[in-house]
Short mmCIF file of C-alpha atoms and ligand atoms in Angstrom, two decimals:
data_model
loop_
_atom_site.label_atom_id
_atom_site.label_comp_id
_atom_site.label_asym_id
_atom_site.label_seq_id
_atom_site.Cartn_x
_atom_site.Cartn_y
_atom_site.Cartn_z
CA UNK A 1 0.35 0.26 0.24
CA UNK A 2 2.87 2.50 1.59
CA UNK A 3 4.88 1.52 -2.41
CA UNK A 4 1.80 2.19 -4.45
CA UNK A 5 0.86 5.62 -2.51
CA UNK A 6 4.58 6.41 -3.61
CA UNK A 7 3.89 5.44 -7.01
CA UNK A 8 0.88 7.77 -7.18
CA UNK A 9 2.21 11.13 -5.56
CA UNK A 10 4.54 10.80 -7.55
CA UNK A 11 2.86 10.76 -11.14
CA UNK A 12 0.56 13.05 -8.91
CA UNK A 13 4.32 15.80 -9.51
CA UNK A 14 4.80 14.94 -12.51
CA UNK A 15 0.85 15.34 -14.15
CA UNK A 16 1.17 19.14 -11.62
CA UNK A 17 5.35 19.50 -14.28
CA UNK A 18 4.26 18.49 -17.17
CA UNK A 19 1.02 20.71 -16.23
CA UNK A 20 2.30 24.05 -15.87
CA UNK A 21 4.98 23.56 -17.72
CA UNK A 22 2.73 23.03 -21.10
CA UNK A 23 -0.07 25.10 -19.33
CA UNK A 24 1.60 28.82 -19.02
CA UNK A 25 2.65 28.70 -22.47
CA UNK A 26 -0.54 28.81 -23.50
CA UNK A 27 -2.19 32.04 -24.35
CA UNK A 28 -4.17 32.79 -22.39
CA UNK A 29 -2.21 30.45 -19.90
CA UNK A 30 -3.84 27.96 -18.29
CA UNK A 31 -3.83 24.98 -15.46
CA UNK A 32 -6.82 23.00 -14.39
CA UNK A 33 -8.26 23.31 -11.66
CA UNK A 34 -7.55 19.60 -10.72
CA UNK A 35 -4.12 20.55 -9.37
CA UNK A 36 -5.96 22.70 -6.44
CA UNK A 37 -6.05 20.04 -3.68
CA UNK A 38 -3.45 18.89 -2.16
CA UNK A 39 -3.14 18.99 1.71
CA UNK A 40 -3.85 22.93 2.38
CA UNK A 41 -6.04 23.24 -1.45
CA UNK A 42 -8.07 20.68 0.52
CA UNK A 43 -8.82 22.29 3.81
CA UNK A 44 -9.71 25.51 2.09
CA UNK A 45 -12.22 23.85 -0.28
CA UNK A 46 -14.02 22.15 3.40
CA UNK A 47 -14.20 25.79 4.51
CA UNK A 48 -16.00 27.26 1.47
CA UNK A 49 -18.91 24.59 1.96
CA UNK A 50 -19.51 25.60 5.17
CA UNK A 51 -19.35 29.38 3.68
CA UNK A 52 -22.96 31.46 3.77
CA UNK A 53 -22.17 32.11 0.33
CA UNK A 54 -21.36 28.88 -1.05
CA UNK A 55 -24.64 27.36 -1.27
CA UNK A 56 -24.35 24.09 -3.62
CA UNK A 57 -23.30 21.98 -0.03
CA UNK A 58 -25.96 22.75 1.75
CA UNK A 59 -28.76 22.43 -1.32
CA UNK A 60 -27.10 18.93 -2.42
CA UNK A 61 -27.13 17.83 1.23
CA UNK A 62 -31.11 19.22 1.47
CA UNK A 63 -31.84 16.97 -1.52
CA UNK A 64 -29.57 13.87 -0.69
CA UNK A 65 -31.71 14.02 3.44
CA UNK A 66 -35.00 14.14 1.74
CA UNK A 67 -34.91 11.70 -0.55
CA UNK A 68 -32.15 9.08 0.83
CA UNK A 69 -34.66 6.85 1.68
CA UNK A 70 -36.31 7.04 -2.11
CA UNK A 71 -32.97 6.86 -2.87
CA UNK A 72 -32.60 3.25 -0.93
CA UNK A 73 -35.56 2.18 -2.20
CA UNK A 74 -34.45 2.77 -5.89
CA UNK A 75 -30.99 1.24 -5.85
CA UNK A 76 -31.85 -1.45 -3.97
CA UNK A 77 -35.21 -2.17 -6.43
CA UNK A 78 -33.42 -5.02 -7.71
CA UNK A 79 -32.56 -7.10 -4.29
CA UNK A 80 -28.59 -7.48 -5.87
CA UNK A 81 -26.40 -6.54 -3.12
CA UNK A 82 -24.72 -2.77 -4.40
CA UNK A 83 -20.93 -1.15 -4.71
CA UNK A 84 -21.01 2.60 -3.87
CA UNK A 85 -17.87 3.56 -6.61
CA UNK A 86 -18.05 7.28 -5.23
CA UNK A 87 -15.89 9.70 -7.44
CA UNK A 88 -14.41 12.92 -5.98
CA UNK A 89 -15.23 11.76 -2.75
CA UNK A 90 -13.71 14.75 -0.92
CA UNK A 91 -14.54 14.13 2.69
CA UNK A 92 -17.43 12.85 2.07
CA UNK A 93 -19.25 15.10 4.01
CA UNK A 94 -22.63 14.68 1.95
CA UNK A 95 -22.12 10.85 1.40
CA UNK A 96 -22.53 10.32 5.43
CA UNK A 97 -26.16 11.52 5.06
CA UNK A 98 -26.11 8.38 2.71
CA UNK A 99 -23.88 6.13 4.66
CA UNK A 100 -25.53 6.43 7.69
CA UNK A 101 -29.47 5.82 6.04
CA UNK A 102 -28.03 3.06 4.37
CA UNK A 103 -26.70 1.31 6.87
CA UNK A 104 -29.11 2.04 9.62
CA UNK A 105 -31.65 0.16 6.80
CA UNK A 106 -29.03 -2.84 6.84
CA UNK A 107 -28.63 -2.13 3.36
CA UNK A 108 -26.16 -4.81 1.77
CA UNK A 109 -23.19 -2.64 -0.13
CA UNK A 110 -20.09 -1.45 -0.22
CA UNK A 111 -18.50 1.75 -0.07
CA UNK A 112 -15.19 2.78 -3.26
CA UNK A 113 -14.32 5.94 -2.62
CA UNK A 114 -12.18 7.25 -5.20
CA UNK A 115 -10.25 10.51 -4.59
CA UNK A 116 -7.50 11.94 -6.32
CA UNK A 117 -6.84 14.07 -3.38
CA UNK A 118 -4.54 11.30 -1.29
CA UNK A 119 -4.97 13.63 2.42
CA UNK A 120 -8.96 13.85 1.59
CA UNK A 121 -9.12 10.25 1.10
CA UNK A 122 -6.92 9.43 4.91
CA UNK A 123 -9.61 11.49 6.96
CA UNK A 124 -12.34 9.65 5.02
CA UNK A 125 -11.05 6.34 5.34
CA UNK A 126 -10.48 7.03 8.80
CA UNK A 127 -13.77 8.66 9.65
CA UNK A 128 -15.96 6.30 7.59
CA UNK A 129 -14.28 3.43 9.84
CA UNK A 130 -14.14 4.87 13.05
CA UNK A 131 -18.02 5.78 11.57
CA UNK A 132 -19.53 2.43 10.28
CA UNK A 133 -16.65 -0.04 11.63
CA UNK A 134 -18.10 -2.86 9.52
CA UNK A 135 -18.68 -0.87 6.37
CA UNK A 136 -16.99 -2.79 3.92
CA UNK A 137 -14.82 -0.20 2.60
CA UNK A 138 -12.30 -0.07 -0.92
CA UNK A 139 -10.66 3.15 -0.69
CA UNK A 140 -8.79 4.37 -3.98
CA UNK A 141 -5.96 7.10 -4.88
CA UNK A 142 -6.97 7.66 -8.42
CA UNK A 143 -8.39 10.93 -11.18
CA UNK A 144 -11.55 9.78 -12.72
CA UNK A 145 -10.72 8.91 -15.27
CA UNK A 146 -7.79 5.67 -14.50
CA UNK A 147 -10.16 4.82 -11.82
CA UNK A 148 -13.06 4.30 -14.41
CA UNK A 149 -10.69 1.66 -15.98
CA UNK A 150 -11.39 -0.46 -12.57
CA UNK A 151 -14.62 -0.31 -12.62
CA UNK A 152 -15.92 -3.44 -15.59
CA UNK A 153 -13.84 -5.60 -13.03
CA UNK A 154 -16.19 -7.22 -10.41
CA UNK A 155 -18.67 -8.95 -9.26
CA UNK A 156 -22.59 -9.55 -9.68
CA UNK A 157 -22.50 -6.51 -7.86
CA UNK A 158 -25.65 -3.24 -8.99
CA UNK A 159 -22.64 -0.80 -9.10
CA UNK A 160 -24.43 2.92 -8.08
CA UNK A 161 -21.72 5.50 -9.05
CA UNK A 162 -22.27 8.72 -7.47
CA UNK A 163 -20.69 11.66 -8.70
CA UNK A 164 -21.61 14.50 -5.97
CA UNK A 165 -21.26 18.24 -5.66
CA UNK A 166 -21.54 19.83 -8.71
CA UNK A 167 -17.89 18.16 -9.47
CA UNK A 168 -18.39 17.54 -12.95
CA UNK A 169 -19.06 21.00 -13.39
CA UNK A 170 -15.32 21.02 -14.15
CA UNK A 171 -15.42 19.29 -17.38
CA UNK A 172 -15.86 21.19 -19.99
CA UNK A 173 -18.98 19.92 -22.32
CA UNK A 174 -17.47 17.95 -24.55
CA UNK A 175 -15.36 15.98 -21.61
CA UNK A 176 -18.23 15.69 -19.66
CA UNK A 177 -19.88 13.42 -22.89
CA UNK A 178 -16.68 11.10 -22.93
CA UNK A 179 -16.44 11.22 -19.19
CA UNK A 180 -20.73 9.49 -19.48
CA UNK A 181 -19.79 7.85 -22.85
CA UNK A 182 -17.13 5.53 -20.44
CA UNK A 183 -19.10 5.42 -18.02
CA UNK A 184 -21.77 3.70 -19.94
CA UNK A 185 -19.12 0.94 -21.37
CA UNK A 186 -17.66 0.89 -18.09
CA UNK A 187 -21.46 -0.29 -16.20
CA UNK A 188 -23.25 -3.01 -17.14
CA UNK A 189 -27.01 -2.80 -17.58
CA UNK A 190 -29.32 -1.84 -14.57
CA UNK A 191 -26.55 -0.27 -12.79
CA UNK A 192 -27.09 3.14 -11.81
CA UNK A 193 -25.02 6.91 -11.74
CA UNK A 194 -26.11 8.97 -9.13
CA UNK A 195 -24.67 12.66 -10.18
CA UNK A 196 -24.87 16.42 -8.59
CA UNK A 197 -25.71 19.06 -10.62
CA UNK A 198 -25.53 22.81 -10.00
CA UNK A 199 -28.34 24.27 -11.43
CA UNK A 200 -28.84 27.79 -13.89
CA UNK A 201 -30.18 30.37 -11.76
CA UNK A 202 -30.30 33.62 -10.51
CA UNK A 203 -26.51 34.67 -11.78
CA UNK A 204 -26.38 37.69 -8.44
CA UNK A 205 -26.31 33.79 -6.38
CA UNK A 206 -23.79 32.55 -7.93
CA UNK A 207 -21.75 35.36 -8.58
CA UNK A 208 -21.48 35.23 -4.50
CA UNK A 209 -20.89 31.83 -4.73
CA UNK A 210 -17.25 31.77 -6.02
CA UNK A 211 -16.76 35.73 -4.14
CA UNK A 212 -16.78 34.80 -0.71
CA UNK A 213 -16.63 37.45 1.57
CA UNK A 214 -14.23 35.73 4.06
CA UNK A 215 -12.01 35.45 0.62
CA UNK A 216 -11.73 31.41 0.49
CA UNK A 217 -11.70 30.85 -2.85
CA UNK A 218 -9.27 33.87 -3.17
CA UNK A 219 -7.37 31.62 -0.86
CA UNK A 220 -8.50 28.44 -2.80
CA UNK A 221 -7.68 29.33 -5.50
CA UNK A 222 -4.10 31.11 -4.69
CA UNK A 223 -2.95 28.22 -3.15
CA UNK A 224 -2.33 26.24 -6.91
CA UNK A 225 0.35 29.02 -6.73
CA UNK A 226 1.78 28.12 -3.81
CA UNK A 227 1.56 24.96 -4.00
CA UNK A 228 3.84 25.02 -7.19
CA UNK A 229 6.22 27.58 -5.60
CA UNK A 230 7.17 24.25 -3.28
CA UNK A 231 6.79 20.91 -5.34
CA UNK A 232 8.60 22.53 -9.25
CA UNK A 233 10.72 25.45 -6.49
CA UNK A 234 9.31 28.72 -8.59
CA UNK A 235 8.94 31.95 -6.84
CA UNK A 236 5.77 33.76 -7.35
CA UNK A 237 4.55 36.19 -4.79
CA UNK A 238 1.26 35.64 -4.05
CA UNK A 239 0.64 39.35 -2.90
CA UNK A 240 1.60 39.87 -6.56
CA UNK A 241 -1.50 37.87 -7.72
CA UNK A 242 -5.28 38.52 -7.53
CA UNK A 243 -8.47 36.20 -7.89
CA UNK A 244 -10.99 36.97 -10.07
CA UNK A 245 -14.77 35.65 -11.05
CA UNK A 246 -17.10 35.67 -13.69
CA UNK A 247 -20.48 34.22 -14.52
CA UNK A 248 -22.27 34.21 -17.57
CA UNK A 249 -25.36 33.87 -16.98
CA UNK A 250 -25.64 32.42 -21.05
CA UNK A 251 -22.75 29.67 -20.85
CA UNK A 252 -23.81 28.85 -16.67
CA UNK A 253 -20.02 28.77 -16.39
CA UNK A 254 -18.24 30.42 -14.17
CA UNK A 255 -14.58 30.85 -14.52
CA UNK A 256 -11.72 31.60 -12.08
CA UNK A 257 -8.77 33.30 -13.31
CA UNK A 258 -5.29 34.70 -11.00
CA UNK A 259 -4.60 37.74 -13.10
CA UNK A 260 -1.09 39.38 -12.31
CA UNK A 261 -0.74 42.84 -10.27
CA UNK A 262 2.12 43.91 -12.15
CA UNK A 263 5.01 42.79 -15.03
CA UNK A 264 7.53 40.18 -13.59
CA UNK A 265 9.13 37.55 -15.01
CA UNK A 266 8.22 34.32 -12.21
CA UNK A 267 11.85 31.79 -11.88
CA UNK A 268 9.73 27.90 -11.92
CA UNK A 269 13.17 26.41 -11.63
CA UNK A 270 12.78 22.41 -10.55
CA UNK A 271 12.28 23.05 -14.96
CA UNK A 272 14.65 25.49 -15.90
CA UNK A 273 11.50 27.52 -16.71
CA UNK A 274 11.49 31.57 -16.61
CA UNK A 275 7.47 32.60 -17.69
CA UNK A 276 6.75 35.81 -18.35
CA UNK A 277 3.71 37.95 -16.86
CA UNK A 278 2.14 41.32 -18.29
CA UNK A 279 0.31 43.83 -15.80
CA UNK A 280 -3.35 42.38 -16.35
CA UNK A 281 -2.44 39.05 -17.44
CA UNK A 282 -4.04 36.31 -16.60
CA UNK A 283 -3.64 32.86 -15.69
CA UNK A 284 -6.71 31.16 -15.85
CA UNK A 285 -7.81 28.28 -13.35
CA UNK A 286 -11.43 26.45 -13.18
CA UNK A 287 -14.54 26.49 -14.90
CA UNK A 288 -17.66 25.40 -12.80
CA UNK A 289 -20.09 25.02 -15.39
CA UNK A 290 -24.07 25.27 -14.55
CA UNK A 291 -26.64 23.14 -15.75
CA UNK A 292 -30.81 23.70 -16.86
CA UNK A 293 -32.69 20.03 -17.49
CA UNK A 294 -33.20 20.46 -21.33
CA UNK A 295 -29.13 20.34 -20.44
CA UNK A 296 -29.06 17.47 -18.54
CA UNK A 297 -31.66 15.24 -20.39
CA UNK A 298 -29.09 15.41 -23.55
CA UNK A 299 -25.90 14.76 -21.53
CA UNK A 300 -28.28 11.64 -20.31
CA UNK A 301 -29.89 10.83 -24.51
CA UNK A 302 -26.31 11.72 -26.13
CA UNK A 303 -24.37 8.78 -24.07
CA UNK A 304 -27.25 6.17 -23.98
CA UNK A 305 -28.63 6.39 -19.94
CA UNK A 306 -32.09 6.58 -19.62
CA UNK A 307 -32.89 9.73 -17.08
CA UNK A 308 -34.61 7.52 -14.81
CA UNK A 309 -35.13 10.59 -11.43
CA UNK A 310 -34.69 14.22 -10.99
CA UNK A 311 -34.38 14.97 -7.20
CA UNK A 312 -34.42 19.09 -5.91
CA UNK A 313 -34.53 20.63 -4.07
CA UNK A 314 -37.19 23.40 -2.49
CA UNK A 315 -35.57 26.60 -4.08
CA UNK A 316 -34.37 24.39 -7.49
CA UNK A 317 -30.99 24.88 -7.40
CA UNK A 318 -29.30 22.44 -7.23
CA UNK A 319 -30.56 18.71 -8.60
CA UNK A 320 -29.49 15.20 -8.24
CA UNK A 321 -30.56 12.58 -10.75
CA UNK A 322 -30.60 9.34 -11.76
CA UNK A 323 -29.04 7.88 -15.23
CA UNK A 324 -29.81 4.59 -15.20
CA UNK A 325 -27.78 1.95 -17.59
C1 AVJ B 401 -15.34 20.81 -6.12
C2 AVJ B 401 -15.36 21.38 -8.59
C3 AVJ B 401 -17.30 21.67 -7.40
O1 AVJ B 401 -16.68 24.77 -8.54
O2 AVJ B 401 -17.66 24.86 -7.19
C4 AVJ B 401 -15.31 26.14 -4.74
C5 AVJ B 401 -14.33 23.88 -6.48
N1 AVJ B 401 -14.29 26.11 -7.08
N2 AVJ B 401 -15.11 27.67 -5.28
C6 AVJ B 401 -16.84 24.11 -7.83
C7 AVJ B 401 -14.86 24.96 -6.12
C8 AVJ B 401 -14.23 27.78 -6.32
C9 AVJ B 401 -15.88 23.36 -6.73
N3 AVJ B 401 -15.39 22.05 -6.77
#
């Protein structure tokens, strides 16, 4: 397990090096949001989830809490044991509602959380073992796509893939389609995907969620530069970069940027690379896409799934949607 862990951390470091090398030579400069989640990034994200502006977590919590019995009924409709595979589990705050309820109903299932953050995953595993010592637990430190490779291998239990928190919003539209097509290929008829989608709503509400008063989203975004300083021996001055976030109600995209506040040259020693910035130049770091119902129906239809259930909160802010293979 330790060897496996080391190998994954090394390949993480290689992936970051490659991303920084190519991303900072692009015009405009860009870095993928998947690199936000080192230990500090995961910690800041947990704080964001508790902030008053970041409604996504509370809305989804409401949905899962309200409909947990309906979900269990649907999942166990075929009387088979099931395997909960959670992609991007993070700290599992919302999933624990389901685990607790399923456990109290003596459901026959296993839990397989997958996350690219080793730190977040380790924390989750410790928590779950403590709260539900008898629950069969099968964690994977991996990215979504590699985790999919391992899906098809096992048993005759029903697969229930959880992709919560609107993590899907980080995909470009074509990536989302490719992802669900891969899921469709790996799953068997009757298997289920439960996805959390953040819905389009008053743009001011969305804008505020990514521009919180405490500056948590700002710290989360800037932490990417701190990580590059540490892992790639770079000399980004965090005080010389700003957080900037837009939401376009026409495209449904919230987009995050880091903005250079002056003309400067950054030295990235581990890559032997010097990167010039103009004053006001940006690095694009994240897309958090918001969806409407017809886009979600279209996604199911284009990737061969049936949209079989739709659960949302009273405000209509967030939907957890079942696609059946
Ligand atoms: C974890 C990807 C769903 O996009 O809302 C929070 C990450 N970024 N604040 C999101 C995030 C800025 C979050 N996801």
